[in-house]
Amino acid sequence: MADYLVGKIKRNTYLLFLFKMVALFAIVFTLDYSIGNILSFFYFKQDSGMQYRTTYSLEKTTADIIILGSSRANHHYRPDIFEKRLNLSVYNAGRDANYIFYHYAILKGVLKRYTPKIIILDFEHGEFSKTQLSYDRISSLLPYYERHPEIRSIIELKSPYERIKLLSSIYPYNSSIFSIAIGNTELNKKKWLDIKGYLPLTKTWNGSIQIDSSSIEYALDSTKVKVYESFIQDCLISKVKLYIVCSPYFIKSNQTDYSVTLGRDIAKRNYVKFFDFSKDSVLINNPKLFADILHLNDEGAKVFSNILLDSIGKTIGTYTKNKTNLEKN
């Protein structure tokens, strides 16, 4: 009898423990799901700022020309100049501190909805360098994991555990809570006023030019190279005219960046035009066109946008000012 009672107590204790664990998991799941959905609602409710521009790029823009890249894309390409000279609509989808993984994700999201006429990809020095930061920055795409199956394989590059982490509804937003809060205020509109995605820089660089004497070669990330190649192939398959551009730096160097050399070679093999303006004399000899050594200011963006358009005009045989002629090329 005593053994029976002891056994029953043990079973009851086990069942109670099991019940508590199930209840705990249910509470955690409910809280995670509820809070995650609230964060998601306010994230996608934003109508200005950096996060909104990513949403707009992936889900809303139907511009004829899409500009992709990091902050250098964001600050170097003026949509108004492109629209005036080419008579095509433009959206600048660049985003600060993001790399080829982000650019490719935006491209895939765009191509799933429609086919733009031209894609311009701003290519950075060190684009293929092996750095953990490039993978960490994929976090800017986490909120789109559920809504955009076409970019899940890119997001999963962030770490081997992303699929598991993304079972949580909160996880995609846990580093953006403050940004989401600010993004739902009028203050955000004043801070992040953009012109069709373009963010003008108004300051002027007063320092001297930087001299780059770093090593020509550095460790390359093969995954980045493959994603870059896929970016090119997707444009070719979709019959999108692609231009890859290394925009100006206020840096003097006697050598060509390792990634630029490789990126240009890959583009050439695929018959894609690659422009390297990183040492352009018109801009590099005029510090007043730069906001800092890495970015042009608004006046510099105006000059550079026109220089690039002149070069693009030469690649299509004769310079065109109208949509009909451009579509024939």
XYZ file of N, CA and C in Angstrom, residues 6 12 16 58 68 75 81 100 150 174 203 209 218 268 309 326 328:
51
model
N 3.325 5.941 -2.711
C 4.553 6.627 -3.143
C 4.572 6.761 -4.667
N 1.840 11.896 -9.787
C 1.161 13.186 -9.690
C 2.162 14.349 -9.780
N 2.172 17.064 -12.625
C 2.116 18.477 -12.270
C 3.257 19.249 -12.936
N 10.837 46.577 -51.771
C 10.441 45.183 -51.961
C 9.005 45.035 -52.458
N 20.535 50.333 -56.660
C 20.795 49.481 -55.505
C 22.217 49.696 -55.003
N 23.326 58.121 -51.508
C 23.715 59.530 -51.542
C 24.334 59.989 -52.863
N 17.686 63.794 -61.917
C 18.560 63.952 -63.089
C 18.367 62.790 -64.055
N 26.099 43.149 -50.538
C 25.572 42.443 -51.698
C 24.395 41.525 -51.360
N 10.803 34.414 -51.506
C 11.862 34.484 -52.526
C 13.212 34.917 -51.959
N 13.646 42.302 -32.760
C 14.194 42.566 -31.430
C 15.327 43.582 -31.401
N 26.668 68.718 -46.276
C 27.941 69.212 -45.737
C 29.056 69.102 -46.784
N 42.845 64.778 -48.906
C 42.525 63.507 -49.539
C 43.252 62.372 -48.820
N 43.328 40.568 -50.544
C 42.815 40.242 -49.211
C 41.907 39.032 -49.360
N 32.364 41.564 -67.164
C 32.814 41.493 -68.556
C 32.497 40.143 -69.180
N 25.493 59.282 -66.604
C 24.529 59.241 -67.705
C 25.197 59.471 -69.052
N 15.349 54.289 -75.856
C 16.034 53.486 -74.845
C 15.529 52.063 -74.871
N 14.507 50.350 -77.329
C 14.983 49.610 -78.495
C 16.355 48.989 -78.268
